[in-house]
PDB file of C-alpha atoms in Angstrom:
ATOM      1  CA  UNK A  24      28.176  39.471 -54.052  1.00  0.00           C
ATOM      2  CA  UNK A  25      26.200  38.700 -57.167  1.00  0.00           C
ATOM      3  CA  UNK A  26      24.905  35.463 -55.687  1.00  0.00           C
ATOM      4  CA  UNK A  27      24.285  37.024 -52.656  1.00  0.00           C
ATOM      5  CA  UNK A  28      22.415  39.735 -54.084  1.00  0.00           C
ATOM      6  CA  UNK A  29      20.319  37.178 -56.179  1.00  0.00           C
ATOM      7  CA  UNK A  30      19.352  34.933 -53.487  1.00  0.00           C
ATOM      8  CA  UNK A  31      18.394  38.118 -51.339  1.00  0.00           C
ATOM      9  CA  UNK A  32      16.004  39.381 -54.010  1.00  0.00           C
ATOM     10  CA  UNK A  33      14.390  35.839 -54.375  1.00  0.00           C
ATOM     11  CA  UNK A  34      13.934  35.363 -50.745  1.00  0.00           C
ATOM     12  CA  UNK A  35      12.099  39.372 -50.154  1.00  0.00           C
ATOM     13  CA  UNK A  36       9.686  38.600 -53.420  1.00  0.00           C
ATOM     14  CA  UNK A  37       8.920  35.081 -51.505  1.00  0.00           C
ATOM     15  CA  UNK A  38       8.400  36.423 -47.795  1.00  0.00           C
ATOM     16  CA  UNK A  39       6.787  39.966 -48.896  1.00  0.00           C
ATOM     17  CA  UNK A  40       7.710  43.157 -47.726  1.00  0.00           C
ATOM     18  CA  UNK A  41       6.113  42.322 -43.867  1.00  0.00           C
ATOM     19  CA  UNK A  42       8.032  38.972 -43.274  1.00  0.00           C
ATOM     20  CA  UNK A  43      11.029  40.717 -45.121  1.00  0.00           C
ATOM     21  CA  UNK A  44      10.751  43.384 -42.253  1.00  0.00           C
ATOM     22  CA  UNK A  45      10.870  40.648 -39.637  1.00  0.00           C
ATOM     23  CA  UNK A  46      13.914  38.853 -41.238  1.00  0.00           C
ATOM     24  CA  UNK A  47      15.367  41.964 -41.353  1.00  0.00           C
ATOM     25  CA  UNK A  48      14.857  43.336 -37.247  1.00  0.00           C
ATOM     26  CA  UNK A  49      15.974  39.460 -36.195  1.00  0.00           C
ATOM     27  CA  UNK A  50      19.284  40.034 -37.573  1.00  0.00           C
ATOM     28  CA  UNK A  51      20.011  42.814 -36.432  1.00  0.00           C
ATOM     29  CA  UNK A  52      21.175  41.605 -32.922  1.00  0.00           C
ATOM     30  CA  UNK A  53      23.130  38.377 -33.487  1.00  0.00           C
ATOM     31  CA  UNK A  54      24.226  40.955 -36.349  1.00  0.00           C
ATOM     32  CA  UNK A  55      25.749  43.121 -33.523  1.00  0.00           C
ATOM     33  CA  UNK A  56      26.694  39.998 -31.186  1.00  0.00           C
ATOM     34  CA  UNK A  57      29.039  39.605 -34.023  1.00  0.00           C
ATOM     35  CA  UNK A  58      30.896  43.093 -34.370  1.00  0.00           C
ATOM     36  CA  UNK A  59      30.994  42.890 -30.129  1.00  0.00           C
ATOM     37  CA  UNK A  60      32.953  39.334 -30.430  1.00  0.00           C
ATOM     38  CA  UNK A  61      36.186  40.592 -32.706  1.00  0.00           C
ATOM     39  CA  UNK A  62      37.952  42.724 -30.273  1.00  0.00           C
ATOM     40  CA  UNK A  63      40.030  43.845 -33.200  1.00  0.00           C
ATOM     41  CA  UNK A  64      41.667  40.077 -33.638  1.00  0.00           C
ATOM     42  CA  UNK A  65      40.568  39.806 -37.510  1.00  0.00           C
ATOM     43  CA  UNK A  66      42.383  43.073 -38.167  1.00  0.00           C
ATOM     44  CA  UNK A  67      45.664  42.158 -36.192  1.00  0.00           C
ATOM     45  CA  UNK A  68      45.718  38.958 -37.935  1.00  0.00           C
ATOM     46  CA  UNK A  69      45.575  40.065 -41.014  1.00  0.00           C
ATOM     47  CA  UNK A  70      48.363  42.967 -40.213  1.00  0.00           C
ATOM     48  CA  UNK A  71      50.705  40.339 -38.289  1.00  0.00           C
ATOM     49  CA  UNK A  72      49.981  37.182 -40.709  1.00  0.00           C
ATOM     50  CA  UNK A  73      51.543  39.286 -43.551  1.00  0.00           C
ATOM     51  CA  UNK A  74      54.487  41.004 -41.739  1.00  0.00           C
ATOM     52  CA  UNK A  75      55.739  37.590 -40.516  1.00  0.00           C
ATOM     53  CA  UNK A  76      55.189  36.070 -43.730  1.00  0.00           C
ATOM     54  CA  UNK A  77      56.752  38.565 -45.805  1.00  0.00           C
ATOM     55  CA  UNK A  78      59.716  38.025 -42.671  1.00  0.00           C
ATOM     56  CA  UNK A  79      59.574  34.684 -43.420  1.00  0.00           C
ATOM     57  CA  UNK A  80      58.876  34.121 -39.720  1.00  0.00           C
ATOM     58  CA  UNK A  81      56.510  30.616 -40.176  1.00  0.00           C
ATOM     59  CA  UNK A  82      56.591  30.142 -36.525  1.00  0.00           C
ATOM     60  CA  UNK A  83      54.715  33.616 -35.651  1.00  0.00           C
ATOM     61  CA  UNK A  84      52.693  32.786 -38.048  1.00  0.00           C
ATOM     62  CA  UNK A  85      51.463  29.526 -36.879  1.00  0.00           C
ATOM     63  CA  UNK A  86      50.945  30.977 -33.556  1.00  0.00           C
ATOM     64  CA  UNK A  87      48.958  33.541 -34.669  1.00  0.00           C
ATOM     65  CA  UNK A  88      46.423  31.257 -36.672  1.00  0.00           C
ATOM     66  CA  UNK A  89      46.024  29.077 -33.941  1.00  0.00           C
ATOM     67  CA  UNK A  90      45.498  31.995 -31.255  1.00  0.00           C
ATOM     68  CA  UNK A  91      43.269  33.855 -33.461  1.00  0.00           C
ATOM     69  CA  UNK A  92      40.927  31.140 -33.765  1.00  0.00           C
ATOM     70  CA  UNK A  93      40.842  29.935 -30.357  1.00  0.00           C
ATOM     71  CA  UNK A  94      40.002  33.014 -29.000  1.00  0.00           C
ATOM     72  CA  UNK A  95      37.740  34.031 -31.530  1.00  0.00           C
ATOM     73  CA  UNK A  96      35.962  30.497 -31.037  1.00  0.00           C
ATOM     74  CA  UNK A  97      35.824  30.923 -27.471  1.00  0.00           C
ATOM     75  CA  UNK A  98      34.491  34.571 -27.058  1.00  0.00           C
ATOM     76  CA  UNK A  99      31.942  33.842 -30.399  1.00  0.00           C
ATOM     77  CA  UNK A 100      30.617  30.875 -28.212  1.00  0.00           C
ATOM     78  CA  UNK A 101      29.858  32.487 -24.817  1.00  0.00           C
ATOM     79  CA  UNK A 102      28.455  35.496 -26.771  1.00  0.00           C
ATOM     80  CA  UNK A 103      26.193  32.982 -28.693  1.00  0.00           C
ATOM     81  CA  UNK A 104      25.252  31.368 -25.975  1.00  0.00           C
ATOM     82  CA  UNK A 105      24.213  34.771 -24.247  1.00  0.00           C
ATOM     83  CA  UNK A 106      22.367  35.679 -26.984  1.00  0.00           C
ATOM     84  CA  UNK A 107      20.672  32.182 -27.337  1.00  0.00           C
ATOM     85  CA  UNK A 108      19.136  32.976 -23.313  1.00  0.00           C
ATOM     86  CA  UNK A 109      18.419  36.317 -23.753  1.00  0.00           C
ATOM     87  CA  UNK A 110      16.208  36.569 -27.154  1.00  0.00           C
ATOM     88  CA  UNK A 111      13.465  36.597 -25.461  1.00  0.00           C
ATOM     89  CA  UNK A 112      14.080  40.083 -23.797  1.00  0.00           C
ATOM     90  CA  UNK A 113      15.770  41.389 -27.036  1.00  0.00           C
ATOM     91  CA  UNK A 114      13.053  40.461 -29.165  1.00  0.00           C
ATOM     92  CA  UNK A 115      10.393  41.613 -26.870  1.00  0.00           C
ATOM     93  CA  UNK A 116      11.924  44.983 -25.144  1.00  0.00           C
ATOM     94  CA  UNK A 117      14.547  46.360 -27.859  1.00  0.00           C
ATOM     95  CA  UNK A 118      12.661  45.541 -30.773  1.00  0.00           C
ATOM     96  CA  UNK A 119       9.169  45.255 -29.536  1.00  0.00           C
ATOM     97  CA  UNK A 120       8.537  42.019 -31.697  1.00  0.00           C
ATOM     98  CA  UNK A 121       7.513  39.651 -29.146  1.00  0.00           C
ATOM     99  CA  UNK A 122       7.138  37.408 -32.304  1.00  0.00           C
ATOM    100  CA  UNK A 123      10.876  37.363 -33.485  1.00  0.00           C
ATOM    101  CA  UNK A 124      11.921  35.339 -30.287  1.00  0.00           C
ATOM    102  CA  UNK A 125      13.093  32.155 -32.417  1.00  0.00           C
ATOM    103  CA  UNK A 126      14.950  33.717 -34.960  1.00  0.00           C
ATOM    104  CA  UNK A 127      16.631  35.713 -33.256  1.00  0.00           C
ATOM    105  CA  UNK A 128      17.484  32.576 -31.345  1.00  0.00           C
ATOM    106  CA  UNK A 129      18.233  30.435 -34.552  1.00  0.00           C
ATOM    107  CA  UNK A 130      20.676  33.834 -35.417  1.00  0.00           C
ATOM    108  CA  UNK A 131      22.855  32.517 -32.804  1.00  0.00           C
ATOM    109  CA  UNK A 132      23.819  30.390 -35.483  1.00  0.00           C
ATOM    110  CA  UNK A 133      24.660  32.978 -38.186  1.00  0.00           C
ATOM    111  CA  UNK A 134      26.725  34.726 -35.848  1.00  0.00           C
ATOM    112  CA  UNK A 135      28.625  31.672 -34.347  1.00  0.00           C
ATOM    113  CA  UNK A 136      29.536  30.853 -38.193  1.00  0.00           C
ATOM    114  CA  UNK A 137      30.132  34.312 -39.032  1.00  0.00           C
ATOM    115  CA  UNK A 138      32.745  35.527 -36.446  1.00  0.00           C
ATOM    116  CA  UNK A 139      34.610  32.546 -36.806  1.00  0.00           C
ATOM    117  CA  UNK A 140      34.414  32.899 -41.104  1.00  0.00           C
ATOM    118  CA  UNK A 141      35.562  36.610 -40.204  1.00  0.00           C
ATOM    119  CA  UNK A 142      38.995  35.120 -39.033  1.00  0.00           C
ATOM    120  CA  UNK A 143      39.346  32.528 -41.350  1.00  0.00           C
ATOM    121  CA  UNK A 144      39.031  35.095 -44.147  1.00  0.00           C
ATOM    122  CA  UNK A 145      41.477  37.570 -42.610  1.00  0.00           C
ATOM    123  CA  UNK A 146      44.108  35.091 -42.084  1.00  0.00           C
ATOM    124  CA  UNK A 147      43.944  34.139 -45.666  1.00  0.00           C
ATOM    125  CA  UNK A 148      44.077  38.041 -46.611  1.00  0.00           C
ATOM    126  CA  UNK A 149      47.478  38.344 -44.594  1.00  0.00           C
ATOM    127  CA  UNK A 150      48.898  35.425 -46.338  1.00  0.00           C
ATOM    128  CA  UNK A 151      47.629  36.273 -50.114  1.00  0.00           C
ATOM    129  CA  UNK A 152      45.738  33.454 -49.948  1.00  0.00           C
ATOM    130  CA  UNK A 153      42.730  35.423 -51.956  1.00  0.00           C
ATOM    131  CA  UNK A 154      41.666  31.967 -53.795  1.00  0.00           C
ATOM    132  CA  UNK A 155      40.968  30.369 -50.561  1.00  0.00           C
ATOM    133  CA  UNK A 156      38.970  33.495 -49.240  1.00  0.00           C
ATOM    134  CA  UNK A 157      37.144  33.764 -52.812  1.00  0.00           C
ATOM    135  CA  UNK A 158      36.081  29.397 -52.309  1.00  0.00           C
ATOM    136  CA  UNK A 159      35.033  29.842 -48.981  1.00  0.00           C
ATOM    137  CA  UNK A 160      32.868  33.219 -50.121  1.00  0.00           C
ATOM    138  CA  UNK A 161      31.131  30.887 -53.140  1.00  0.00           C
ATOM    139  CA  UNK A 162      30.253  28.698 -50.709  1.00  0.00           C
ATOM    140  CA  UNK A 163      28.537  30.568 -48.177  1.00  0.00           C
ATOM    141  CA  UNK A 164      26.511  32.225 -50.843  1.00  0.00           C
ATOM    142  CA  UNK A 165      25.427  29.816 -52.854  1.00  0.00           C
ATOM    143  CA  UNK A 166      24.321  27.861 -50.015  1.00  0.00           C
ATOM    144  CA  UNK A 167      22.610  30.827 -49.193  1.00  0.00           C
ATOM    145  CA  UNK A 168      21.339  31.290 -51.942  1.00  0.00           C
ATOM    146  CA  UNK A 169      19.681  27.929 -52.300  1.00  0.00           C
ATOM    147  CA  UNK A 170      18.473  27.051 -48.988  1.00  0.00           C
ATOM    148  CA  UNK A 171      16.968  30.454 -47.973  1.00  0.00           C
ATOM    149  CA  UNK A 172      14.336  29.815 -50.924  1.00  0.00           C
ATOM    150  CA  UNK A 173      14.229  26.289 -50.556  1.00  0.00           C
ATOM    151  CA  UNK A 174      13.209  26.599 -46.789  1.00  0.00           C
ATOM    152  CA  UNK A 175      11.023  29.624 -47.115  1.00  0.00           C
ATOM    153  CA  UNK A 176       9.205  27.753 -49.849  1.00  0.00           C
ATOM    154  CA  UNK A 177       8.618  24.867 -47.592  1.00  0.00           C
ATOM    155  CA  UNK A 178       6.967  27.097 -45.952  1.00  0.00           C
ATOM    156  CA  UNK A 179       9.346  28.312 -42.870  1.00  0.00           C
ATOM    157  CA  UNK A 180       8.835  31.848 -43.482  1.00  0.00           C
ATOM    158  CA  UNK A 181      10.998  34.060 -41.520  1.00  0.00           C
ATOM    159  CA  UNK A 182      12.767  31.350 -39.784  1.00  0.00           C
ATOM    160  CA  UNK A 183      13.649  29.241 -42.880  1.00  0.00           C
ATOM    161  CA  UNK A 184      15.607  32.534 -43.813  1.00  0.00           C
ATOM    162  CA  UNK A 185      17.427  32.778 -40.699  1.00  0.00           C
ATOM    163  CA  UNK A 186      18.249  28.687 -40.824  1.00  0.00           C
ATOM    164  CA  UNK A 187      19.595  29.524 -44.286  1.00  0.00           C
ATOM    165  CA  UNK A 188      21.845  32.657 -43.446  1.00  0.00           C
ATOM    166  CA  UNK A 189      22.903  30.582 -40.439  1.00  0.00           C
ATOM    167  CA  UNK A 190      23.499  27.204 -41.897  1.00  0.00           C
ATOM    168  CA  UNK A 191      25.463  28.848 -45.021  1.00  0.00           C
ATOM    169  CA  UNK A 192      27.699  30.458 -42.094  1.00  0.00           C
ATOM    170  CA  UNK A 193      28.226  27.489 -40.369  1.00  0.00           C
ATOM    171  CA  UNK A 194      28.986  25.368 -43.773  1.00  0.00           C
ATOM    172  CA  UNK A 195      31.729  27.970 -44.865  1.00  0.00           C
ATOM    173  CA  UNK A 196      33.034  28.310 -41.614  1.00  0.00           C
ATOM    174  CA  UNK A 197      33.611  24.481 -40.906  1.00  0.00           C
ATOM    175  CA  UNK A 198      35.433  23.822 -44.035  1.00  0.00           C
ATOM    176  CA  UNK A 199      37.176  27.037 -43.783  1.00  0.00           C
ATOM    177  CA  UNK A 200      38.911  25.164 -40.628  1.00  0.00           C
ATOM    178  CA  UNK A 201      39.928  22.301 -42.763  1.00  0.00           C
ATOM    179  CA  UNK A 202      41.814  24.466 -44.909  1.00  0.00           C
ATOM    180  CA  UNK A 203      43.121  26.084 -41.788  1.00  0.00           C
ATOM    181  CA  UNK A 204      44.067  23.198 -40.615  1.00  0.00           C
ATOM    182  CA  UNK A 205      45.977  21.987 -43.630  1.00  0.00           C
ATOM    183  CA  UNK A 206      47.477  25.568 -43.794  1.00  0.00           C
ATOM    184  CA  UNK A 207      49.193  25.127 -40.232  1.00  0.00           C
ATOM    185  CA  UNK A 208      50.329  21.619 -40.859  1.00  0.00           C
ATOM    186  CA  UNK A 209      52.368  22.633 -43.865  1.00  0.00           C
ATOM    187  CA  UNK A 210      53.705  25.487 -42.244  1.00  0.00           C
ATOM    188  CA  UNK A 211      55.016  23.588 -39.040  1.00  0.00           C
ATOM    189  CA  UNK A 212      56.756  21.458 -41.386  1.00  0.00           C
ATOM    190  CA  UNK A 213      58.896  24.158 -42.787  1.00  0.00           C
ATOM    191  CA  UNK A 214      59.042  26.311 -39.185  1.00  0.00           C
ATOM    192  CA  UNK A 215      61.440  26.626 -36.175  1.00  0.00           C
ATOM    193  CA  UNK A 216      61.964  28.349 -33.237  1.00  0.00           C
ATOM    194  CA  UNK A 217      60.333  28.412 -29.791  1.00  0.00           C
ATOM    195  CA  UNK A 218      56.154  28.967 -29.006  1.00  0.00           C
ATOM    196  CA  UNK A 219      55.196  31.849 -27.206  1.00  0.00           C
ATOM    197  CA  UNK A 220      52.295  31.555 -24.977  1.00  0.00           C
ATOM    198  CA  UNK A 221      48.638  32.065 -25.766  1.00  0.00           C
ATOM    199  CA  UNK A 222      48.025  35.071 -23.364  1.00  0.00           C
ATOM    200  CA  UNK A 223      50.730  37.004 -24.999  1.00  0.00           C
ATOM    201  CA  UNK A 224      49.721  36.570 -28.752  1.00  0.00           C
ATOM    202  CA  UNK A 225      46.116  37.373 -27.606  1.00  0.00           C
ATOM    203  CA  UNK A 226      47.720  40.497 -25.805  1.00  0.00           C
ATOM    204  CA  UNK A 227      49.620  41.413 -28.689  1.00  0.00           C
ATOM    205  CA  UNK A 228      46.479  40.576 -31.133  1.00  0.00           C
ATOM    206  CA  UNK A 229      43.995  42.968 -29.035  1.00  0.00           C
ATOM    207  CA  UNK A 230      46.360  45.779 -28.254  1.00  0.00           C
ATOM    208  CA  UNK A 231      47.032  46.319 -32.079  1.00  0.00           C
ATOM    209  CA  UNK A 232      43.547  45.996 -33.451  1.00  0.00           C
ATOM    210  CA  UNK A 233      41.417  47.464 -30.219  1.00  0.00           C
ATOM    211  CA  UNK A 234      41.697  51.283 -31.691  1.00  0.00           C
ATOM    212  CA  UNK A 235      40.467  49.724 -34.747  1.00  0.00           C
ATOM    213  CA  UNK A 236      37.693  48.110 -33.054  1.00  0.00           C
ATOM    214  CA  UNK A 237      36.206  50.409 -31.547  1.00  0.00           C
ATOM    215  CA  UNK A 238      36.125  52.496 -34.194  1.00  0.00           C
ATOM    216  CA  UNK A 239      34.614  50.167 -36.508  1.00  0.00           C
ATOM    217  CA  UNK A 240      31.801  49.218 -33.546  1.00  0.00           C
ATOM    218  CA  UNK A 241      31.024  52.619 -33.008  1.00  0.00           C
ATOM    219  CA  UNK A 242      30.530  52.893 -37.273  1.00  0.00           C
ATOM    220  CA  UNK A 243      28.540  49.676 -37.136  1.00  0.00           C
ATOM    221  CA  UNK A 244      26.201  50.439 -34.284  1.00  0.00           C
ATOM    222  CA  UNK A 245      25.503  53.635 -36.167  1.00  0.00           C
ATOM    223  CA  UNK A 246      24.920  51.185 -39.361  1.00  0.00           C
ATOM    224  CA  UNK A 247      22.802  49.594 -37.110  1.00  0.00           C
ATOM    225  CA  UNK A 248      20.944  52.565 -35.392  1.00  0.00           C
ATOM    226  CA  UNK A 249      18.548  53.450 -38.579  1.00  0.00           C
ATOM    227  CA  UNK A 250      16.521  49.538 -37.976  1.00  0.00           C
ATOM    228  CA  UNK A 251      16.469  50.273 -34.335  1.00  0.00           C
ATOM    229  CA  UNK A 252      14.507  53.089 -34.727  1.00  0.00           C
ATOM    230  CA  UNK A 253      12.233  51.916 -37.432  1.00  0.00           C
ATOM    231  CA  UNK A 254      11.457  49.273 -34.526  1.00  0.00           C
ATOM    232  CA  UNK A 255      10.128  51.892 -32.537  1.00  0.00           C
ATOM    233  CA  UNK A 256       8.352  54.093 -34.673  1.00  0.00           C
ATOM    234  CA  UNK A 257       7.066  51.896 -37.849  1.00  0.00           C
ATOM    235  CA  UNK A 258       5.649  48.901 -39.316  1.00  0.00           C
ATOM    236  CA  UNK A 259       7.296  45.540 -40.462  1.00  0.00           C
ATOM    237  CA  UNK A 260       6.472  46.663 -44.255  1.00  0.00           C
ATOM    238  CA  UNK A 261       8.645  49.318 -44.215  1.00  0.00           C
ATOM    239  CA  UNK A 262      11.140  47.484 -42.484  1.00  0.00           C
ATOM    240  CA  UNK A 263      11.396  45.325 -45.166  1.00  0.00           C
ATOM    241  CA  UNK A 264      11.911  48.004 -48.102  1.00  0.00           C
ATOM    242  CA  UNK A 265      14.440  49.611 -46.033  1.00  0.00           C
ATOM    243  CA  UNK A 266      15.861  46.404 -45.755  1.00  0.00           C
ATOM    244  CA  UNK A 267      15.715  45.983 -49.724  1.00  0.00           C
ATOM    245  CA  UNK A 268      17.279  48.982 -50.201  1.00  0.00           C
ATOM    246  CA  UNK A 269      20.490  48.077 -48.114  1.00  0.00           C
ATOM    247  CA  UNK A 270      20.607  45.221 -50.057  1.00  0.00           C
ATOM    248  CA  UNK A 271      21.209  46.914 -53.391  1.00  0.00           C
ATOM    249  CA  UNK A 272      22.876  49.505 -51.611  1.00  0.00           C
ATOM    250  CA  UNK A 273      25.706  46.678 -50.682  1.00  0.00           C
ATOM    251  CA  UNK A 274      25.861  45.612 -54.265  1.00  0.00           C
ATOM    252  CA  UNK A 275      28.433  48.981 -54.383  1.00  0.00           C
ATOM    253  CA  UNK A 276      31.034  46.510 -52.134  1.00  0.00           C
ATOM    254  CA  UNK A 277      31.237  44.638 -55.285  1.00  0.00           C
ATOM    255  CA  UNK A 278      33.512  47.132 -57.011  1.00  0.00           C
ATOM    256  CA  UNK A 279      35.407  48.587 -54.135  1.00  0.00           C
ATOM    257  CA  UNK A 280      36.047  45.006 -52.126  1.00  0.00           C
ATOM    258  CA  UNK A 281      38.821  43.754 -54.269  1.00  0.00           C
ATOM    259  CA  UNK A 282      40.738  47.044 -53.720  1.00  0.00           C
ATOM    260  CA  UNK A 283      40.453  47.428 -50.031  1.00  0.00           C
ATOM    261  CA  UNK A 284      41.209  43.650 -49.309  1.00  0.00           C
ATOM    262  CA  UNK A 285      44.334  43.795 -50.577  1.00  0.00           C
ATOM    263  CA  UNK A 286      45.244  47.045 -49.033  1.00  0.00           C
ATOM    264  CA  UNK A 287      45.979  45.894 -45.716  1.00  0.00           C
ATOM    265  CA  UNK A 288      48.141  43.315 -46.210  1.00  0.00           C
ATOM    266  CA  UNK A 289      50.301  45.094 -49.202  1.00  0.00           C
ATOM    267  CA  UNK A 290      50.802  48.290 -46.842  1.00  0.00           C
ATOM    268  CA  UNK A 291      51.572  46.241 -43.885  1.00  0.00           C
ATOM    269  CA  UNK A 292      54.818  44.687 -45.713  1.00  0.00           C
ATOM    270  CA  UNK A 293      56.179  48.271 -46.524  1.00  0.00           C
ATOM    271  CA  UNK A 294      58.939  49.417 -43.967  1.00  0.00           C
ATOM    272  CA  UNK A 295      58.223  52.960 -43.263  1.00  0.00           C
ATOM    273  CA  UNK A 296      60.654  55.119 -43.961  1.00  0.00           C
ATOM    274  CA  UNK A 297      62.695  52.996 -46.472  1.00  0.00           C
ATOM    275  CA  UNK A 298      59.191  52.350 -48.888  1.00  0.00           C
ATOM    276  CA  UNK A 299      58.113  56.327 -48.312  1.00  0.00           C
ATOM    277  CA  UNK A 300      58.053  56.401 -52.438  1.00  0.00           C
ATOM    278  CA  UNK A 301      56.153  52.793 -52.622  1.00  0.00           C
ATOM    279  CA  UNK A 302      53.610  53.828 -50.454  1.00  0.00           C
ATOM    280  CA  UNK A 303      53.020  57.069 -51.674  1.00  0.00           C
ATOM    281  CA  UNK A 304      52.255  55.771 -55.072  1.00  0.00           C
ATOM    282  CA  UNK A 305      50.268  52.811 -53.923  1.00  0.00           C
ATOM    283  CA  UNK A 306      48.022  55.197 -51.904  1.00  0.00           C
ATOM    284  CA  UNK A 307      47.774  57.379 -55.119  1.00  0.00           C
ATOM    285  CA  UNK A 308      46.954  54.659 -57.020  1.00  0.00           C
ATOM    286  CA  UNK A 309      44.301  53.035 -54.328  1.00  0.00           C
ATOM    287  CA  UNK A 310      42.265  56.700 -54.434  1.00  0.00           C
ATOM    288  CA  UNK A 311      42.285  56.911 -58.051  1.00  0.00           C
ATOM    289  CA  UNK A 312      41.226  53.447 -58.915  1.00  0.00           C
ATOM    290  CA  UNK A 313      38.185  53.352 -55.953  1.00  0.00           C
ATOM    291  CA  UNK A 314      37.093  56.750 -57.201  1.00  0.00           C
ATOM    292  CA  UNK A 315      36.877  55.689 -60.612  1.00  0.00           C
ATOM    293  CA  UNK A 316      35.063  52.711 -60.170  1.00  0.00           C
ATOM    294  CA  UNK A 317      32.637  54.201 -57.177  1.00  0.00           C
ATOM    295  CA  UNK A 318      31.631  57.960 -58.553  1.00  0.00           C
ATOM    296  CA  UNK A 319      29.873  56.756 -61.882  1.00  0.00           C
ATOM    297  CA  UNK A 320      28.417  53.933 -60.081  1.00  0.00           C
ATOM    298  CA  UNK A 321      26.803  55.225 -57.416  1.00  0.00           C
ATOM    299  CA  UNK A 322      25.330  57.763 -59.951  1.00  0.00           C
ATOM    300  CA  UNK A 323      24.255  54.279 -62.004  1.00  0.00           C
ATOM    301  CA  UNK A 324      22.292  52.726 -58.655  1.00  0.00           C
ATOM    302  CA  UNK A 325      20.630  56.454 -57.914  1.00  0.00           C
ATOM    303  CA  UNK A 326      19.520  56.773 -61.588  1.00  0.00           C
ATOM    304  CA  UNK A 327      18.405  53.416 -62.034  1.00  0.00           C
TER     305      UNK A 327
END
């Protein structure tokens, strides 16, 4: 997050508030292309990945990874694709920027990278596999972090920042596969039992997670809603300090991320109502600890 939070400050002093404003509206819809492409798989893996490990159910497990990323591969890649043929009419009838056509384009790339990063990280949060998740994180952002100046200096503007958010994706994504890929091939050496088919897991996936989903779309495309009107009603210079802002405002994720990723998979290897007592403390504990840290601090960002 630090990185991240660097790298964004040095790429909005090089654009400028204006091109900062553009950057910002172009993400905005491959942003949403990539909440639209989960279907509540990254949740369900994470949920099922550390019940069947905790089960010691390797098998389940396997299947899992290797349905999760198909279909998350598959869907992210017709949903690029869409999104790659229809900037155009985004660009000039949502967000009345005739001029953002190309990056929003070149954002096919960020969100391709993205969803598939998104799985890749929850599968290594069901199987408290945190230093994975934590290398593949580094990555992205110092990538980021380095090309977005590099290419904006080069003189790419607004598209050099989009080729950096999108090639950092991409990067972290493809070697997040290796390490998926590793992952499954020690586990099928120390597995048995018989495959289930790939409509059922994605069945199982996408009726667990879907209440989730939509839930967290209809948060996101509220997220989202604040830029969308800005569109309408103002210029790209205060696009780009409300951008700004967001991006301090996300430095707060710092302190409470830890905490919430490893939630999930801790409460989803308690057997309810055998651990009633464990998980009454842990959710105690899980209030207490987020409140401390979040309170003071976002009294800190207000003040300062």
């Amino acid at each position: 997050f630090i990185i991240v939070a660097i790298g964004s400050v040095i790429a909005a002093r090089l654009l400028g508030p204006g091109d900062y404003g553009l950057f910002t509206l172009a993400m905005i819809i491959p942003s949403m292309f990539c909440h639209l492409s989960d279907l509540g798989i990254s949740t369900a893996l994470i949920r099922f990945t550390a019940k069947f490990k905790h089960e010691s159910e390797k098998r389940k497990v396997v299947n899992l990874i290797k349905t999760g990323i198909g279909f998350k591969a598959i869907l992210s890649l017709i949903l690029a694709i869409t999104l790659f043929l229809l900037s155009e009419t985004f660009a000039k009838e949502i967000l009345k920027r005739p001029d953002i056509t190309l990056p929003i384009r070149l954002g096919s790339l960020f969100f391709w990278g993205k969803a598939i990063l998104t799985t890749i990280y929850s599968i290594f949060i069901g199987l408290d596999l945190a230093d994975k998740q934590g290398l593949l994180m580094n990555i992205q952002a110092i990538t980021d972090a380095v090309s977005r100046p590099v290419l904006i200096f080069m003189g790419l503007g607004v598209v050099g920042s989009i080729l950096g958010v999108g090639l950092s994706n991409i990067l972290a994504a493809g070697i997040g596969l290796l390490l998926i890929l590793l992952l499954v091939s020690s586990l099928n050496h120390h597995s048995h039992g018989e495959n289930f088919n790939f409509p059922q897991q994605v069945r199982v996936l996408v009726t667990y997670g879907m209440p989730i989903y939509i839930s967290t779309l209809i948060l996101s495309i509220m997220n989202e809603f604040g830029l969308f009107v800005l569109a309408f009603f103002t210029s790209n210079i205060e696009v780009g300090y409300y951008g700004i802002v967001k991006n301090f405002s996300t430095l707060m994720a710092l302190l409470h991320y830890p905490i919430s990723t490893s939630l999930f998979p801790a409460f989803s290897k308690l057997n309810m109502p055998k651990d009633r007592g464990t998980f009454i403390k842990m959710f105690n504990f899980a209030v207490i600890y987020t409140s401390i840290l979040i309170i003071p601090s976002s009294l800190a960002l207000s003040v300062l």
